[in-house]
Short mmCIF file of C-alpha atoms in Angstrom, two decimals:
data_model
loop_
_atom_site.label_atom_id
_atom_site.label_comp_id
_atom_site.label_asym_id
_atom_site.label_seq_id
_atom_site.Cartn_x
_atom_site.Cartn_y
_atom_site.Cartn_z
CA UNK C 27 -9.95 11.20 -45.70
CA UNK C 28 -8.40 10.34 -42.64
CA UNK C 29 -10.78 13.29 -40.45
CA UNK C 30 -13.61 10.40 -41.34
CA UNK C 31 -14.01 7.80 -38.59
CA UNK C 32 -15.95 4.42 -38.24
CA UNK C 33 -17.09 3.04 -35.34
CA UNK C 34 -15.90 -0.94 -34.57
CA UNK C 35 -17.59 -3.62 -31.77
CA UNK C 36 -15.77 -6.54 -31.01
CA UNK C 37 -17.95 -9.07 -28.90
CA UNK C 38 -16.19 -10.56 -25.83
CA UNK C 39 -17.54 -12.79 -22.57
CA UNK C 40 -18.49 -9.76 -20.41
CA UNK C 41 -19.76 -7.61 -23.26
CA UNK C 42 -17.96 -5.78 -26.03
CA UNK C 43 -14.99 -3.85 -26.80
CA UNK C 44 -15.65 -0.89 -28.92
CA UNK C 45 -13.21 1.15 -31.00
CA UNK C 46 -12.58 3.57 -34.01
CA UNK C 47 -11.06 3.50 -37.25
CA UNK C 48 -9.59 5.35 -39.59
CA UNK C 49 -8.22 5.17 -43.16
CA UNK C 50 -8.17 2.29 -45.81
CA UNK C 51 -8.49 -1.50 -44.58
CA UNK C 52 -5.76 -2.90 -46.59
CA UNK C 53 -3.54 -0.39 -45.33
CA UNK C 54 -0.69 -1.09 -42.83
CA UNK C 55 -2.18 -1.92 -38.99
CA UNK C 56 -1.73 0.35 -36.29
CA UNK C 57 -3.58 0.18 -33.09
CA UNK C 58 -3.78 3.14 -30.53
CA UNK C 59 -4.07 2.11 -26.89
CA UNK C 60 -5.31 5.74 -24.56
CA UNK C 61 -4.00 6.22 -21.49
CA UNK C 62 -5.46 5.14 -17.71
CA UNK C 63 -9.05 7.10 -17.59
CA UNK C 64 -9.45 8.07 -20.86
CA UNK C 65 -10.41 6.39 -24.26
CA UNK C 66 -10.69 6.17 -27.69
CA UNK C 67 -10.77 9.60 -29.00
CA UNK C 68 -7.21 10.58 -27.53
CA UNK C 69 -6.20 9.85 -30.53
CA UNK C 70 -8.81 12.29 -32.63
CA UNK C 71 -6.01 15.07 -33.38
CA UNK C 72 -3.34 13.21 -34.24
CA UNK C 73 -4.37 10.30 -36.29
CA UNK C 74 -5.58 12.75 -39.31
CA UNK C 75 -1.96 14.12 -39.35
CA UNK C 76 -0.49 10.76 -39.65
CA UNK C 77 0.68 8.52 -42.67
CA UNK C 78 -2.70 8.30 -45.32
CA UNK C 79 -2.05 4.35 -45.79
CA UNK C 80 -2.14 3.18 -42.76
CA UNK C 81 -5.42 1.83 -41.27
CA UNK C 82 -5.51 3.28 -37.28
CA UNK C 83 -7.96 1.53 -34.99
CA UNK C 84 -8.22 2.96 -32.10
CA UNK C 85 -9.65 0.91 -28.98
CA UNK C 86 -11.49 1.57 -25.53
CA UNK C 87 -9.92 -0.55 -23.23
CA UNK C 88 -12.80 -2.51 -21.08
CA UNK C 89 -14.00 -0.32 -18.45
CA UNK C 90 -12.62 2.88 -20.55
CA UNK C 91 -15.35 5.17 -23.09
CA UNK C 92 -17.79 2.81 -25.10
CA UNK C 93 -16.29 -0.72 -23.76
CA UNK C 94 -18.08 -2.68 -21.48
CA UNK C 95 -17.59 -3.01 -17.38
CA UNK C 96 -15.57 -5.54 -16.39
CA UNK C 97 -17.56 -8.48 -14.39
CA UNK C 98 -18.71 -7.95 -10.99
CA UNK C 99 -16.31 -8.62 -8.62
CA UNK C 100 -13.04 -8.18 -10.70
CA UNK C 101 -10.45 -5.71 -10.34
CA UNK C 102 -8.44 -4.10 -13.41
CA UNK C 103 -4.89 -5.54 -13.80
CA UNK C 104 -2.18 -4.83 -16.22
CA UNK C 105 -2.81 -7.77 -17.83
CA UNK C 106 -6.64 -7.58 -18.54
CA UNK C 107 -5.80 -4.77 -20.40
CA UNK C 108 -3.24 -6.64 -22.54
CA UNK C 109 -5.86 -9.24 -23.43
CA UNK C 110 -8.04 -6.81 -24.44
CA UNK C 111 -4.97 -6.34 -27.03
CA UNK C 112 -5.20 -9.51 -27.76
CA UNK C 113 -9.02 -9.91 -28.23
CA UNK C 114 -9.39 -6.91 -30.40
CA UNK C 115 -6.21 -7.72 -32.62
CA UNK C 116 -7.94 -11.34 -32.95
CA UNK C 117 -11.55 -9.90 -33.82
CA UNK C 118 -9.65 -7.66 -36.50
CA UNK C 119 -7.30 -11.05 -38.11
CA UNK C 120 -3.99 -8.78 -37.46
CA UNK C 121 -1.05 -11.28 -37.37
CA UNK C 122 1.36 -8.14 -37.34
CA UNK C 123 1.15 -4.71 -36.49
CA UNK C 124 2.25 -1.26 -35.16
CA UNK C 125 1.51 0.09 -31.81
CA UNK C 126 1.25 3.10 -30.65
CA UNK C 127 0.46 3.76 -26.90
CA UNK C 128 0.08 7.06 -24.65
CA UNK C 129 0.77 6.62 -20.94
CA UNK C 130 -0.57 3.58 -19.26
CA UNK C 131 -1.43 2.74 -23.02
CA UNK C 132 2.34 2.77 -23.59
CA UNK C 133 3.06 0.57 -20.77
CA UNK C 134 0.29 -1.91 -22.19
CA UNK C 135 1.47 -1.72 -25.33
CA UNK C 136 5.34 -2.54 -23.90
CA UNK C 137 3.55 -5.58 -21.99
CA UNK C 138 2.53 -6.84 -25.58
CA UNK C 139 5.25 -6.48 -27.01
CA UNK C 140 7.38 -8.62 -24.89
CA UNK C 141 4.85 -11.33 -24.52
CA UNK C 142 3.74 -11.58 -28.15
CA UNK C 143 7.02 -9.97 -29.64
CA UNK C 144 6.08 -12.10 -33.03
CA UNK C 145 3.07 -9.95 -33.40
CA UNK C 146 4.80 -6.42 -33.36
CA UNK C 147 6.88 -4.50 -35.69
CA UNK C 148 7.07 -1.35 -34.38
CA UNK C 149 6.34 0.62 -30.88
CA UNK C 150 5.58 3.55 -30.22
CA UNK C 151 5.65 5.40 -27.29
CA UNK C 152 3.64 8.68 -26.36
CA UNK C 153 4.57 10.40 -22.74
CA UNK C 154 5.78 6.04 -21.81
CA UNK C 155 8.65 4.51 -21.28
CA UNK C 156 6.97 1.29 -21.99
CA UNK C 157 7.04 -0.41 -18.56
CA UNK C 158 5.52 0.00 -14.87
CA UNK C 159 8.61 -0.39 -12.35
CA UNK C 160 8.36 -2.25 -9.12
CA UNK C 161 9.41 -0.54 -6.37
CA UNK C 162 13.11 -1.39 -5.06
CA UNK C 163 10.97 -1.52 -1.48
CA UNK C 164 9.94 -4.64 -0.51
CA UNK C 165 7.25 -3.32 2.14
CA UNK C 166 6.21 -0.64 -0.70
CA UNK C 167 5.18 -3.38 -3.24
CA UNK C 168 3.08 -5.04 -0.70
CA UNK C 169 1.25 -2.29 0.31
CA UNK C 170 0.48 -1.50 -3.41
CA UNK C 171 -0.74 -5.08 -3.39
CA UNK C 172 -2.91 -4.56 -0.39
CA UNK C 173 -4.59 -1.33 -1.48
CA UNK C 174 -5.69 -2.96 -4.91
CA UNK C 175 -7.43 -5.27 -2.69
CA UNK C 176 -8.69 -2.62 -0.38
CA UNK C 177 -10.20 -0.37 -2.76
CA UNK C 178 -11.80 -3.16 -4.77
CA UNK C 179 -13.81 -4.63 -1.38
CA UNK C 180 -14.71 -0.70 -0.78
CA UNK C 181 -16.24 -0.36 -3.21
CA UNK C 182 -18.34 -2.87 -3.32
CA UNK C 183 -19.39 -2.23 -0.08
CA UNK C 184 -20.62 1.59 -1.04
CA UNK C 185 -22.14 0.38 -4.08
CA UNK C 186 -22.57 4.04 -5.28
CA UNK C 187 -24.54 5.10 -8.24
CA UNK C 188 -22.09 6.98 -10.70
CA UNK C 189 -22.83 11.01 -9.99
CA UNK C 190 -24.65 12.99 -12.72
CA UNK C 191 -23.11 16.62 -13.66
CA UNK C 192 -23.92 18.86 -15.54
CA UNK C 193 -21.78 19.41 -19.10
CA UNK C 194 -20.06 22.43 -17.55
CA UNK C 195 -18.74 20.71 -14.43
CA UNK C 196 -18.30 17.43 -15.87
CA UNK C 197 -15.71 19.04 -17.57
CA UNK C 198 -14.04 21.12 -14.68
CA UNK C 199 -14.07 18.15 -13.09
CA UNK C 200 -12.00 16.48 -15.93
CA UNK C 201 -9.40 19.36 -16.35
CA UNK C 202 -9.07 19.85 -12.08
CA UNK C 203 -7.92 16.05 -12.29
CA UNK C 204 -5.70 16.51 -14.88
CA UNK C 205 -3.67 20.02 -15.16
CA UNK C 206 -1.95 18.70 -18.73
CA UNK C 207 -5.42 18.77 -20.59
CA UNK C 208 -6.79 21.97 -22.52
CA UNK C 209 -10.31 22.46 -22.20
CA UNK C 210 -10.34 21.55 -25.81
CA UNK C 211 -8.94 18.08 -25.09
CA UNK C 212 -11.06 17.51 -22.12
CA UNK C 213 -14.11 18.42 -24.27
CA UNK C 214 -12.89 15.40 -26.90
CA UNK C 215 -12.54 13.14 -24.61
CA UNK C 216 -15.58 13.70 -22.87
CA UNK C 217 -17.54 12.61 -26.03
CA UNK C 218 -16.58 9.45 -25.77
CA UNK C 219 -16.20 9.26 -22.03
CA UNK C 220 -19.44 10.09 -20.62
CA UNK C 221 -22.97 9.26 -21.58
CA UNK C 222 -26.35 12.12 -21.51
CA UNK C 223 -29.05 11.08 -18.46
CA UNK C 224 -31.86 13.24 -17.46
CA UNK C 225 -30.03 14.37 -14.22
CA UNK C 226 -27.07 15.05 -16.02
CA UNK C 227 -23.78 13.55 -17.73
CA UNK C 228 -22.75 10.68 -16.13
CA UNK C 229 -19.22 9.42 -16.72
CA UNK C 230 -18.86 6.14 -18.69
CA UNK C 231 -15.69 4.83 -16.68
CA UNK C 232 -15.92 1.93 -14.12
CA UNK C 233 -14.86 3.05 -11.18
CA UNK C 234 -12.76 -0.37 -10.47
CA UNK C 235 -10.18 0.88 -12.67
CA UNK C 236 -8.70 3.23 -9.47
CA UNK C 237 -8.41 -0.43 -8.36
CA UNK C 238 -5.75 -0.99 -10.99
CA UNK C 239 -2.90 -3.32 -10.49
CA UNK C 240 0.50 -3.57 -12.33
CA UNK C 241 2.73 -5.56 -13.40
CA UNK C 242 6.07 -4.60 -12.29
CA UNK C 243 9.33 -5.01 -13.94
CA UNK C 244 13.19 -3.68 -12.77
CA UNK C 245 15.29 -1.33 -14.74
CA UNK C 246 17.31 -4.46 -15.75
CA UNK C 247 14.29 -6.29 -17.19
CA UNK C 248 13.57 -3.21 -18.84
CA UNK C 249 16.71 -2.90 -21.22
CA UNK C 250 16.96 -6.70 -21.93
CA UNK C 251 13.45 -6.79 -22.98
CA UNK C 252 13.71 -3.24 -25.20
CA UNK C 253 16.94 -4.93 -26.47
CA UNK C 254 15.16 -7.89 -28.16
CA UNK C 255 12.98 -5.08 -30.24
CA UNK C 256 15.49 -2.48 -30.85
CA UNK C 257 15.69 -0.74 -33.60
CA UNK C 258 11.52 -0.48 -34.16
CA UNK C 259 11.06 1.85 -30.69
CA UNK C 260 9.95 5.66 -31.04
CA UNK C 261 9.99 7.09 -27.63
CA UNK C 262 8.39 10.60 -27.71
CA UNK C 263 8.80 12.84 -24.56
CA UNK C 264 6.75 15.83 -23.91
CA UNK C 265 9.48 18.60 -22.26
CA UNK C 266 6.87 19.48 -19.28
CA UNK C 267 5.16 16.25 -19.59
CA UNK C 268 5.77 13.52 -16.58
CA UNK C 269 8.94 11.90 -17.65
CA UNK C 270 11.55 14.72 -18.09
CA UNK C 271 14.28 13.79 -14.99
CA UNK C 272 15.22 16.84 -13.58
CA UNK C 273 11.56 17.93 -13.19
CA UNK C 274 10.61 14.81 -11.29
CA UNK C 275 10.53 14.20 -7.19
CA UNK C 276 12.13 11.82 -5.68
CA UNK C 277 9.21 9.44 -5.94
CA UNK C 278 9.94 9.16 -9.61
CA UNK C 279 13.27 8.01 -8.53
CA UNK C 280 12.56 5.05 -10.90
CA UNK C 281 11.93 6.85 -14.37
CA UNK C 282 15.31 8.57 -13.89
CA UNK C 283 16.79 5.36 -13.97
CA UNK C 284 14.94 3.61 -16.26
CA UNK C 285 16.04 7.09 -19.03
CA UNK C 286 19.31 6.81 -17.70
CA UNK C 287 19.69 3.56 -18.54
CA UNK C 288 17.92 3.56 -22.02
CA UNK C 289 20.09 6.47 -23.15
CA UNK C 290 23.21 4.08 -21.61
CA UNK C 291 22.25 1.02 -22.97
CA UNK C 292 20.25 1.68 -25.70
CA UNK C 293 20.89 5.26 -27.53
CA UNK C 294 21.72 3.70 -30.61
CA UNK C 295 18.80 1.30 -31.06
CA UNK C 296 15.82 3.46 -29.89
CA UNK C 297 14.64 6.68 -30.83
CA UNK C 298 14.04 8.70 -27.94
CA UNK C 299 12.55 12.24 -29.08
CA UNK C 300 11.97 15.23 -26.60
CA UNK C 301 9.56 17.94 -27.63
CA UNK C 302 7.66 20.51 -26.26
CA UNK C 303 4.18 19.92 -24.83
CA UNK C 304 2.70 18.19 -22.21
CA UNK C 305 1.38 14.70 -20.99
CA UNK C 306 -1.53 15.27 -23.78
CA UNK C 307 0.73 16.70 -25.99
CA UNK C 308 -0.64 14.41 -28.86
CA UNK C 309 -3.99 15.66 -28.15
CA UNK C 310 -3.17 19.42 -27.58
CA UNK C 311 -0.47 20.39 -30.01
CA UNK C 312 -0.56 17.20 -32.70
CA UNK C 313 2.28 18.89 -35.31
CA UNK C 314 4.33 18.54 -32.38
CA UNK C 315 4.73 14.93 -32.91
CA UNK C 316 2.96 14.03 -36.08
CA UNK C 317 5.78 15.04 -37.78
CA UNK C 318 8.16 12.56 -36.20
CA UNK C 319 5.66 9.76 -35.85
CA UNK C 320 5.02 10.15 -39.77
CA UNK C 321 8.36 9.42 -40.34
CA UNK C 322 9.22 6.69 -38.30
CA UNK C 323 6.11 5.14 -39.42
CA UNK C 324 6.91 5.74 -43.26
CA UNK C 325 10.61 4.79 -43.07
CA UNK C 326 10.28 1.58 -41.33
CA UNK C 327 7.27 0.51 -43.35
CA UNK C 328 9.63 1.15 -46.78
CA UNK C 329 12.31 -1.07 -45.08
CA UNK C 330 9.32 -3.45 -44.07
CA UNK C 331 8.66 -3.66 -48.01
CA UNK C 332 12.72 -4.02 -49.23
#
């Protein structure tokens, strides 16, 4: 019964990674990486809807739900979070699999896949187009540099204690930060994402993550890199999510090109899908893309097997 969840701990230098899985061992892999500030049980919804024989493990990324801190001193950068791919698809003996990532998760999971393409056979993309662009701006893309550095030495220097709330405004808190989550969703999430003290709940996130740093990549990257995996891309955007063009600013000047040129370049060879929802769709209106996922899933999987 896929509603039936374990609980996984992968050891690694700092710590451990934790996760949770669903559905048969021997069945086809998937992993499910969450988006930036959330965790694990994103996926809680949507992963009973999906295919019965595939196994689903979803992971905390390190500083994310039940996963352990990062060391002192370190800051969070695209890349840590793609070896913590790497560790937990070692600690499980995956050689190939699917993955399926939701925002920054997507983006990770588009990182993997062009550095360990061997390793992949299908992506899946939730509210992501798979990539983090660098701005055109030369000055921009240093100062991005510089605050990552800024906010890390910050703080250090506060050294705060993380702030206990109680269960009623831990969640307000949650749902002012985010206006796509239903109090439903936020209540999920906070399960896994905060931990019971005396004074209070007390959120499990590292605050160094605000410290994050990307890896940035140009439109034209972007298609040559999708084009070496076409064919085994499901792109699923939510129609008041964050990537719809004509709803964007002009900040966002760089996910209207990077759909522009997908849908250019690439129509044929990825799936893009546009439903209605929002950012969390998967979490708060699952039929909305089980449906869709199930079959992607299920008809590459039979062509996997020809």
């Amino acid at each position: 019964i896929l509603g039936m969840f374990s609980e996984l701990k992968f050891p690694v230098p700092w710590g451990h990674m934790a996760a949770k899985a669903w559905g048969p061992l021997e069945g086809h892999p998937v992993l499910c990486l969450h988006g930036w500030l959330d965790n694990a049980n994103t996926f809680d919804k949507l992963i009973p809807l999906l295919p019965k024989d595939c196994y689903y493990v979803a992971m905390d990324f390190s500083g994310h739900g039940l996963s352990s801190h990062r060391p002192a001193g370190s800051a969070y950068h695209l890349l840590d979070y793609v070896s913590d791919v790497c560790r937990v698809a070692a600690a499980l003996q995956w050689r190939r699999f699917t993955l399926m990532g939701h925002s920054m998760g997507g983006a990770v999971a588009g990182m993997f896949c062009f550095l360990y393409p061997e390793m992949v056979d299908k992506l899946i993309l939730l509210e992501s187009l798979g990539f983090l662009l660098a701005p055109e701006d030369t000055e921009a893309w240093l100062k991005s540099k510089r605050v990552v550095i800024d906010r890390l030495l910050s703080l250090e220097a506060k050294q705060q204690a993380p702030k206990a709330r109680s269960p009623e405004a831990a969640l307000q808190r949650l749902l002012e930060a985010n206006r796509h989550l239903t109090a439903e969703g936020g209540a999920i999430l906070l399960q896994r994402g905060a931990t019971e003290t005396p004074a209070g709940l007390v959120y499990n996130r590292d605050m160094r993550v605000h410290t994050q740093n990307r890896e940035s990549l140009t439109v034209e990257q972007c298609v040559k890199l999708l084009q070496k995996i076409q064919d085994r891309v499901l792109i699923i955007v939510a129609q008041d999510g964050l990537l719809i063009p004509h709803k964007l600013d002009s900040r966002n000047h760089f996910v209207k090109a990077l759909r522009k040129a997908f849908e250019s370049t690439l129509k044929e060879h990825i799936q893009i899908a546009e439903v209605p929802g929002s950012h969390f769709v998967h979490l708060n209106e699952p039929k909305a893309v089980s449906g869709i996922i199930s079959n992607f899933l299920m008809v590459q999987n039979a062509r996997a097997r020809l």
